[in-house]
XYZ file of C-alpha atoms in Angstrom:
467
model
C 88.890 148.347 109.412
C 85.961 146.266 110.635
C 86.681 142.833 112.061
C 85.868 140.001 109.696
C 83.124 137.746 111.077
C 83.051 134.023 110.346
C 80.463 131.359 111.045
C 83.233 129.030 112.182
C 86.872 129.631 113.107
C 88.978 126.532 113.691
C 92.170 126.995 115.714
C 94.561 124.274 114.575
C 95.138 122.862 111.090
C 95.771 119.208 111.968
C 93.635 116.229 110.885
C 90.707 117.256 113.090
C 90.964 120.964 112.387
C 91.410 121.022 108.628
C 88.788 118.322 108.091
C 86.315 120.223 110.274
C 87.032 123.434 108.358
C 86.567 121.828 104.949
C 83.397 119.992 105.930
C 81.866 123.119 107.482
C 82.630 125.068 104.308
C 81.097 122.303 102.179
C 77.935 122.656 104.282
C 77.675 126.340 103.394
C 79.316 128.038 106.364
C 81.873 130.853 106.189
C 85.024 129.305 107.664
C 88.552 130.253 108.652
C 91.344 128.038 109.951
C 94.167 129.462 112.074
C 97.431 127.479 112.070
C 100.762 128.691 113.471
C 103.053 125.975 112.061
C 103.247 127.545 108.611
C 102.044 124.347 106.970
C 98.765 122.499 107.337
C 98.309 118.920 108.521
C 99.385 119.298 112.138
C 101.776 116.959 113.932
C 100.345 113.976 112.019
C 101.256 115.152 108.545
C 104.341 117.240 109.326
C 106.205 115.310 112.045
C 104.078 112.271 112.859
C 101.888 109.772 111.017
C 102.944 110.528 107.459
C 106.734 111.008 107.651
C 107.011 108.005 109.969
C 105.076 105.852 107.470
C 107.354 107.049 104.677
C 110.408 105.966 106.683
C 108.745 102.697 107.679
C 108.130 101.894 104.012
C 111.655 102.870 102.960
C 113.348 100.972 105.789
C 111.266 97.870 105.037
C 112.435 97.969 101.418
C 116.048 98.379 102.567
C 115.826 95.352 104.847
C 114.029 93.303 102.219
C 116.677 94.074 99.612
C 119.483 93.188 102.004
C 118.056 90.079 103.659
C 114.828 88.656 102.257
C 114.796 88.693 98.452
C 117.035 85.631 98.050
C 114.184 83.396 99.239
C 112.261 84.563 96.172
C 115.135 83.698 93.857
C 116.280 87.314 93.585
C 119.982 87.858 94.197
C 121.000 91.357 95.242
C 124.583 92.413 95.913
C 126.066 95.598 97.317
C 122.952 96.981 99.015
C 123.852 100.332 100.588
C 121.933 102.921 102.562
C 121.620 106.477 101.266
C 120.064 108.012 104.367
C 120.082 111.520 102.942
C 118.007 110.389 99.935
C 115.650 108.421 102.173
C 115.010 111.467 104.355
C 114.584 113.678 101.283
C 111.918 111.322 99.954
C 110.150 111.505 103.314
C 110.226 115.307 103.207
C 108.802 115.370 99.670
C 105.909 113.138 100.685
C 105.101 115.567 103.499
C 105.476 118.645 101.289
C 103.222 117.260 98.565
C 100.470 116.436 101.042
C 100.594 119.763 102.914
C 100.310 121.598 99.595
C 97.357 119.362 98.814
C 95.505 120.565 101.902
C 96.150 124.200 100.956
C 94.628 123.423 97.560
C 91.566 121.900 99.268
C 91.196 125.046 101.388
C 91.172 127.207 98.258
C 88.804 124.828 96.474
C 86.328 124.922 99.371
C 86.816 128.648 100.111
C 88.286 128.170 103.601
C 90.256 131.238 104.735
C 93.719 130.130 105.866
C 95.289 132.388 108.504
C 98.952 131.679 109.326
C 99.632 132.552 112.936
C 98.890 131.747 116.556
C 95.230 131.958 117.539
C 94.261 133.075 121.037
C 90.788 133.569 122.485
C 89.936 137.055 123.668
C 86.429 136.270 124.893
C 83.151 137.365 123.366
C 83.752 135.352 120.204
C 86.912 137.282 119.312
C 90.238 135.701 118.331
C 93.618 137.394 118.101
C 95.782 136.019 115.304
C 99.481 136.836 115.577
C 102.212 135.743 113.193
C 102.464 135.922 109.419
C 98.837 137.013 109.596
C 98.138 139.453 112.472
C 94.572 140.572 112.985
C 91.545 140.207 115.224
C 88.607 138.234 113.891
C 85.197 137.273 115.229
C 83.353 133.985 115.049
C 79.883 132.734 115.843
C 81.484 129.385 116.642
C 85.080 128.623 117.640
C 86.632 125.161 117.416
C 89.749 124.294 119.438
C 91.673 121.663 117.466
C 95.243 122.246 118.633
C 96.208 118.595 119.081
C 98.945 117.353 121.371
C 102.693 117.268 121.887
C 105.156 114.788 123.388
C 104.977 114.175 127.110
C 108.330 115.014 128.747
C 110.120 112.671 131.138
C 111.494 114.276 134.315
C 115.271 114.134 134.434
C 115.743 114.191 130.655
C 116.229 117.364 128.626
C 115.137 117.100 125.011
C 117.658 118.498 122.521
C 116.407 116.572 119.432
C 119.987 115.436 118.810
C 120.927 112.959 121.547
C 117.722 112.931 123.558
C 114.889 113.166 121.089
C 111.136 113.002 120.648
C 109.411 111.489 117.642
C 110.198 114.724 115.789
C 113.946 114.233 116.126
C 113.642 110.529 115.299
C 112.426 111.470 111.825
C 115.554 113.420 110.914
C 118.636 111.796 112.436
C 121.715 112.600 110.361
C 123.189 109.136 110.778
C 122.146 105.698 111.995
C 122.975 105.442 115.721
C 124.891 102.428 116.987
C 122.521 102.080 119.925
C 119.082 103.669 120.227
C 117.219 103.400 123.507
C 113.462 103.868 123.228
C 111.725 104.883 126.448
C 108.172 103.618 126.165
C 106.775 100.484 124.535
C 103.814 102.125 122.834
C 102.925 102.727 119.197
C 105.251 105.632 118.371
C 108.328 104.182 120.054
C 107.914 100.765 118.428
C 107.309 102.194 114.960
C 110.297 104.538 114.992
C 112.468 102.050 116.838
C 111.746 99.490 114.121
C 112.770 102.003 111.433
C 116.232 102.523 112.907
C 116.630 98.836 113.781
C 116.135 97.953 110.126
C 118.644 100.611 109.102
C 121.299 99.093 111.357
C 120.897 100.383 114.916
C 120.758 98.225 118.008
C 117.405 99.123 119.601
C 116.533 98.652 123.269
C 113.005 99.407 124.473
C 112.596 100.302 128.155
C 108.978 100.071 129.329
C 107.617 100.944 132.779
C 104.890 98.279 132.603
C 105.402 94.532 132.299
C 104.175 94.480 128.676
C 104.323 96.512 125.477
C 101.319 98.080 123.680
C 99.283 97.981 126.926
C 95.993 99.042 125.323
C 96.040 96.090 122.926
C 94.798 92.551 123.590
C 97.272 90.883 125.954
C 97.649 87.606 124.065
C 98.224 89.362 120.749
C 100.600 91.840 122.401
C 102.731 88.982 123.736
C 102.902 87.438 120.247
C 103.859 90.836 118.868
C 106.732 91.194 121.329
C 108.079 87.749 120.419
C 108.132 88.650 116.732
C 109.884 91.985 117.351
C 112.409 90.245 119.611
C 113.112 87.696 116.874
C 113.735 90.611 114.512
C 116.407 91.973 116.858
C 114.690 94.403 119.203
C 115.578 94.099 122.884
C 112.930 94.680 125.544
C 113.451 95.605 129.179
C 110.029 95.528 130.790
C 109.020 96.655 134.260
C 111.815 99.235 134.329
C 111.997 103.002 134.460
C 114.512 105.667 133.515
C 115.241 108.010 136.407
C 117.979 110.205 134.966
C 120.386 110.898 132.132
C 123.747 112.597 131.642
C 126.039 113.207 128.712
C 129.357 111.395 128.721
C 131.878 111.137 125.908
C 129.409 111.977 123.151
C 126.914 109.431 124.447
C 124.073 109.458 126.986
C 124.194 107.499 130.225
C 120.758 106.513 131.459
C 120.009 105.488 135.012
C 117.556 102.592 134.911
C 115.891 100.786 137.801
C 112.979 98.366 138.313
C 109.577 100.069 138.274
C 108.660 98.440 141.595
C 111.953 99.354 143.221
C 115.413 97.845 143.227
C 119.026 98.446 142.325
C 119.769 100.985 139.610
C 122.068 100.356 136.670
C 123.506 102.329 133.779
C 122.539 101.960 130.126
C 124.620 103.800 127.532
C 123.033 105.002 124.299
C 123.965 107.071 121.272
C 120.398 108.323 120.914
C 117.509 108.210 123.393
C 113.958 108.404 122.027
C 111.493 109.591 124.674
C 108.136 108.144 123.728
C 106.007 107.875 126.855
C 102.835 109.366 125.434
C 101.382 112.694 124.423
C 99.617 115.532 126.237
C 96.982 117.996 125.006
C 98.329 121.269 123.650
C 96.510 124.131 125.373
C 99.285 126.684 125.962
C 98.834 130.236 124.690
C 95.242 129.753 123.572
C 93.701 132.163 126.045
C 91.353 129.505 127.388
C 91.412 131.059 130.848
C 90.550 134.476 129.441
C 87.565 132.988 127.634
C 86.550 130.965 130.704
C 86.986 127.545 129.056
C 87.357 124.768 131.628
C 89.873 121.918 131.504
C 89.367 118.456 132.960
C 91.512 116.676 135.555
C 94.011 115.600 132.861
C 94.478 119.064 131.371
C 92.222 118.407 128.389
C 89.498 120.752 127.212
C 86.315 119.555 128.921
C 83.447 118.916 126.497
C 80.005 117.323 126.481
C 78.771 114.630 124.103
C 78.500 117.160 121.288
C 82.013 118.649 121.600
C 80.737 121.792 123.348
C 82.767 123.374 126.144
C 81.249 125.151 129.126
C 81.347 128.409 127.129
C 78.552 128.793 124.552
C 79.922 128.930 121.018
C 83.274 127.298 121.857
C 83.904 123.657 120.925
C 86.867 121.286 120.901
C 87.871 118.112 119.053
C 90.790 115.722 118.610
C 93.769 115.145 120.882
C 92.930 118.177 122.985
C 89.804 116.445 124.389
C 89.178 113.053 125.993
C 89.564 109.846 124.012
C 92.301 108.130 122.008
C 94.858 110.452 120.441
C 94.393 109.220 116.895
C 94.211 111.214 113.667
C 91.174 109.332 112.368
C 89.343 109.904 115.659
C 89.994 113.650 115.287
C 88.814 113.591 111.667
C 85.528 111.883 112.524
C 84.952 114.392 115.310
C 85.701 117.223 112.884
C 83.092 115.995 110.433
C 80.495 115.387 113.147
C 81.003 118.825 114.698
C 80.792 120.560 111.314
C 77.465 118.820 110.740
C 76.219 119.886 114.176
C 77.215 123.517 113.523
C 75.358 123.358 110.214
C 72.200 122.206 111.978
C 72.550 118.509 111.173
C 72.894 115.445 113.438
C 76.591 114.637 113.641
C 77.672 111.542 115.555
C 80.814 109.488 116.238
C 80.698 105.781 117.150
C 83.828 105.403 119.284
C 83.230 101.661 119.684
C 84.468 101.093 116.137
C 87.563 103.330 116.263
C 90.530 101.163 115.191
C 94.074 101.335 116.575
C 97.026 100.401 114.354
C 100.753 99.908 114.889
C 102.523 100.221 111.533
C 105.492 98.004 112.277
C 106.288 94.933 110.183
C 104.147 92.949 110.749
C 101.404 95.410 111.563
C 99.187 95.165 114.628
C 95.586 96.365 114.425
C 92.661 96.279 116.810
C 89.052 97.389 117.052
C 86.533 96.968 119.855
C 87.095 95.139 123.120
C 90.079 93.112 124.259
C 89.735 89.865 126.199
C 90.885 91.699 129.323
C 88.130 94.300 128.947
C 85.429 91.694 128.380
C 86.530 89.731 131.453
C 86.585 92.887 133.574
C 83.067 93.766 132.400
C 81.767 90.272 133.153
C 80.667 89.684 129.564
C 80.388 86.071 128.424
C 82.227 85.779 125.120
C 83.621 83.321 122.587
C 86.981 83.424 120.801
C 87.929 82.477 117.243
C 91.531 82.441 116.003
C 93.309 81.649 112.773
C 97.070 81.964 112.103
C 98.517 83.398 108.896
C 100.915 80.432 108.838
C 98.175 78.398 107.145
C 96.708 81.197 105.010
C 97.510 80.457 101.372
C 98.138 84.065 100.292
C 100.399 84.756 103.285
C 102.294 81.552 102.540
C 102.760 82.516 98.891
C 103.937 86.010 99.835
C 106.260 84.797 102.590
C 104.657 86.871 105.339
C 103.217 84.229 107.654
C 103.931 85.869 111.048
C 100.837 86.637 113.094
C 97.224 85.683 113.590
C 93.608 86.878 113.571
C 91.639 86.832 116.823
C 87.918 87.609 116.967
C 85.757 88.036 120.076
C 81.980 87.620 119.956
C 79.146 87.728 122.483
C 78.439 84.178 123.667
C 74.666 84.697 123.570
C 74.036 86.923 120.532
C 77.205 86.161 118.525
C 77.612 89.909 117.915
C 81.216 90.768 117.070
C 82.712 92.634 120.052
C 86.381 92.884 119.144
C 88.922 92.055 116.456
C 92.693 91.845 116.801
C 94.979 91.219 113.839
C 98.739 90.743 113.905
C 100.189 90.281 110.444
C 101.104 91.788 107.095
C 98.628 94.492 106.109
C 96.716 94.244 109.399
C 96.021 97.983 109.285
C 94.049 97.460 106.088
C 92.486 94.113 107.010
C 91.037 95.475 110.269
C 88.570 97.646 108.378
C 86.530 94.632 107.336
C 85.954 94.111 111.052
C 85.334 97.833 111.642
C 82.585 97.787 109.042
C 81.117 94.547 110.420
C 80.987 96.017 113.923
C 79.538 99.288 112.645
C 76.556 97.311 111.330
C 76.472 95.088 114.447
C 77.312 91.954 112.501
C 77.682 88.552 114.131
C 80.692 86.302 113.698
C 78.424 84.085 111.569
C 77.730 87.046 109.260
C 81.475 87.465 108.723
C 82.003 83.712 108.285
C 79.251 83.388 105.676
C 80.326 86.424 103.621
C 82.340 85.825 100.456
C 86.106 86.270 100.856
C 88.130 86.142 97.660
C 90.716 83.382 97.287
C 93.615 83.634 97.791
C 93.637 86.663 100.088
C 94.855 87.507 103.563
C 91.212 88.336 104.368
C 90.392 84.652 104.342
C 92.113 84.435 107.729
C 89.346 86.684 109.094
C 86.675 84.409 107.616
C 88.353 81.352 109.136
C 88.687 83.050 112.549
C 84.985 83.910 112.373
C 84.186 80.267 111.618
C 86.293 79.281 114.625
C 84.108 81.365 116.975
C 81.192 78.942 116.785
C 82.734 75.888 115.197
C 85.895 74.980 113.389
C 87.856 76.652 110.599
C 88.202 74.682 107.371
C 91.933 75.027 106.817
C 93.295 74.182 110.269
């Protein structure tokens, strides 16, 4: 039987891979997508972004019912947690969405091959698994994503010492959860289990949490999470772990050196970052080069050093974000179809889906200072925003950064309810190179949380009205 030849074969069915496959097919190319998981959507949809957001939403409702509705004149008695039902709802959300992607593949005539894809060289790919065959492609796209970075001295069993995957399916609420790493994933999942009743301690190597975010906003964020009940131990590192009496004893010491101590936990969530997934892909056989961090090396158009082989998403340089991978998937599909695909990384937002949310786009104050750029700052707190006051979600603030000479918006940082949605007003403004005055003069419906952005923009060059 002759090998089937495709215009494009995408290895990996995550956000970057499946979006690239669909877009390429929509542009008239013959496309196949190889995915070994058995369900499409990658880490994000199966054991990442989506199930974590389902649990975040459910846990927020649980906490609201138990602690916050009385302020609205709603009396609730006998609130109880049905963890099994909560996890089942999470699983259904994931199942519905993965089936939706399969439907989109059929609708757009993308061939879905279930199995592991490995490069053989010469444009050939061996698929082994539920589907076992050799196929050929004019263009190959590596979109295999990333997996959790391990911590030396700790063995992951997804029961007592877990990654984000295990944190989505715990059979009971732990008495004490220790989160190693004060980044996005650890804070989101830690906040889920804190709301459900666990004591949560975050151990972070650096002297601050969310280190890529604006420092001032990050400090505010930590204060709010501490007020909610999270404990933070900054500037410390975990150097070992051992099981004892059904619990885990962690050895913790200052990052800069000092006496070690023991911290006992029921569950330890290792969340120190992610690493590109390149194992078993046959990259060496095909001659594909990696960079100094083990990522697939690409040029500005996602091409590797081997003609006809490309890469996108977590497996290449840049932030490991689903929406970054999706934009790269679309741009690459356009390039392969002979169009001019492009990604503007300057307007890629970052979001922490805790409660309140933290969202950012563009430069932080620290980055502007380091670059020697003269800038102006405008801030406005949600405490005096009428909609936030009415809703009872006044924690947080909006902070905008603009060029001191041109007034062009350079960065936006929002801490507050719905920040992950609000930030996109700033993303769009920056995409069209708007000034803070442009944002300040634009209509903002009243009463809305968005008015805080308008007021912060007014504060860049003058004074806000309502403060």
